[in-house]
XYZ file of C-alpha atoms in Angstrom:
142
model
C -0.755 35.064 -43.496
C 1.635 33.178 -45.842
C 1.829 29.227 -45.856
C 5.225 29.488 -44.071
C 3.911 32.190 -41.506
C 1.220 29.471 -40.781
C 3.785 26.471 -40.556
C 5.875 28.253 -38.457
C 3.356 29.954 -36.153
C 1.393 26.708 -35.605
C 5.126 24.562 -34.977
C 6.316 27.055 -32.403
C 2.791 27.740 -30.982
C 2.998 25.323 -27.303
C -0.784 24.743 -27.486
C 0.079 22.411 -30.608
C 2.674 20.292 -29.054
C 1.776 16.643 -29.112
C -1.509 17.241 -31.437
C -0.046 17.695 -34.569
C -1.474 15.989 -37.683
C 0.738 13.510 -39.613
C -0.039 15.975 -42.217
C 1.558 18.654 -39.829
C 5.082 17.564 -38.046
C 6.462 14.297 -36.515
C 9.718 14.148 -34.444
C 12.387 11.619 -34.983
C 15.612 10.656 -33.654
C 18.597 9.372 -35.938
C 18.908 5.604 -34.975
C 21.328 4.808 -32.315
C 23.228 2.170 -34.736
C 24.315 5.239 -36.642
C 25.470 6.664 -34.076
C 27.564 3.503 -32.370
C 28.859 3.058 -36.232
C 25.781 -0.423 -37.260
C 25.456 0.387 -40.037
C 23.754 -2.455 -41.267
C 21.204 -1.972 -38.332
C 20.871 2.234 -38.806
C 20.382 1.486 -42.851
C 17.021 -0.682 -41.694
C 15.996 2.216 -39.102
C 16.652 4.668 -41.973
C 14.461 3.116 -44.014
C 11.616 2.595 -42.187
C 12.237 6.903 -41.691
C 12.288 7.201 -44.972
C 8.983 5.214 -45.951
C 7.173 6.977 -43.812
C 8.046 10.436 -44.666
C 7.603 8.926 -48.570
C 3.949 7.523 -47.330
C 2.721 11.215 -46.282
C 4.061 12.816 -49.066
C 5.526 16.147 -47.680
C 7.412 18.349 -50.330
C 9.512 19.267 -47.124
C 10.865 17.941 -44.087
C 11.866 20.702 -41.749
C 14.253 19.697 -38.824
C 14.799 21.840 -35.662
C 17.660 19.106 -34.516
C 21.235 20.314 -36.148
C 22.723 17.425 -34.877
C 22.908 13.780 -36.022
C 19.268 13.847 -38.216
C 20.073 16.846 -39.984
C 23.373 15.352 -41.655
C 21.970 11.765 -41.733
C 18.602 12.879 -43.558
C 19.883 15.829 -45.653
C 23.195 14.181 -46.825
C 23.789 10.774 -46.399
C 19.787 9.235 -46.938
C 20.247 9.105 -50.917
C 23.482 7.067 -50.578
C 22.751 5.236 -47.732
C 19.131 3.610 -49.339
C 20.160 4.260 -52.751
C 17.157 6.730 -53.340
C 16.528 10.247 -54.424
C 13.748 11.257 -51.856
C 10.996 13.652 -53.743
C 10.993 15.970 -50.191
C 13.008 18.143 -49.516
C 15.401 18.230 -46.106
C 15.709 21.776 -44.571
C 16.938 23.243 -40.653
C 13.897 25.337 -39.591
C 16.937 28.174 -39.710
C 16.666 27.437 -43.280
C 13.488 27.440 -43.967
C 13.162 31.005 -41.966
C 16.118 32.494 -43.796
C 14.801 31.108 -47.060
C 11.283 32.757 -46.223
C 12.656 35.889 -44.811
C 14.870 36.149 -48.809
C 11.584 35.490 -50.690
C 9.194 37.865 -48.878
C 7.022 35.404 -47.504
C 8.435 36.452 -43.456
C 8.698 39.746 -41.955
C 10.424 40.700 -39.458
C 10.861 44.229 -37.302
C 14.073 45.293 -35.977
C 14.285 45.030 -32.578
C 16.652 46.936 -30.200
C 17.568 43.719 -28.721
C 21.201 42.093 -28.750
C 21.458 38.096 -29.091
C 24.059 35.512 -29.093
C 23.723 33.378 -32.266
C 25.639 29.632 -32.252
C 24.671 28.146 -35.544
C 23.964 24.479 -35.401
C 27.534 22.795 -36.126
C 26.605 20.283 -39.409
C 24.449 23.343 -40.782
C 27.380 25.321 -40.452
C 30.284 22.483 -41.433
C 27.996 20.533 -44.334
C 25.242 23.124 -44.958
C 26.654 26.124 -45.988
C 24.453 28.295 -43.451
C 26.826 30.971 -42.366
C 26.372 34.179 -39.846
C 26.624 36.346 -43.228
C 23.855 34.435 -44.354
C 21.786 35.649 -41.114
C 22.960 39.145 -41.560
C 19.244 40.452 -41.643
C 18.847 43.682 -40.364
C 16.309 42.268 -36.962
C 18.432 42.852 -34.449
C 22.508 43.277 -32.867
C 24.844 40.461 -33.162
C 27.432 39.743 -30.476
C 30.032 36.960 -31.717
């Protein structure tokens, strides 16, 4: 089993909820200033996110919220703090499309048909696309 095979098994495996290792996952929320528009208040918040994912040292920080953290970590962190993090911000779509391109993920076609809504800032500020999901694992109904 690959690294990311073991990530992402042991993240989506219900047994692990709750007991994860700092080394493993941790689940935030963006602060609530940024959303209400403080952003004095969400730049103190941010920061105290940000020295904690800098204190355990992860090369990446995979989110499974498209919403407000993915946008507020990914793209505005460096300019809000001033900062170039040394991790890496990814969507867990991401990360599985980006494993599924290198080799590391494999997945069987199934004869199955699903509805796919991409996570709105991945799609508006990411880049991540339908064409970008177009793996052949299954039917896509728009």
């Amino acid at each position: 089993m690959t690294p990311d095979q073991h990530l992402i098994e042991h993240m989506m495996n219900p047994k692990n909820y709750g007991k994860m290792e700092k080394s493993d996952a941790i689940g935030i929320r963006p602060p609530i200033a940024v959303v209400i528009g403080l952003s004095d208040r969400a730049k103190i918040v941010l920061k105290r996110v940000y020295d904690y994912i800098e204190s355990i040292g992860p090369e990446i920080v995979v989110l499974i919220d498209g919403g407000f953290v993915y946008p507020l970590l990914r793209f505005e962190l460096p300019t809000r703090l001033n900062v170039k993090p040394r991790f890496r911000v990814m969507h867990i779509v991401e990360l599985l499309v980006e494993s599924i391109e290198k080799g590391r993920l494999k997945l069987k076609y199934v004869e199955d048909k699903v509805t796919w809504h991409p996570p709105c800032q991945m799609t508006r500020r990411g880049g991540l696309t339908i064409e970008h999901l177009a793996y052949p694992l299954c039917t896509i109904v728009h």
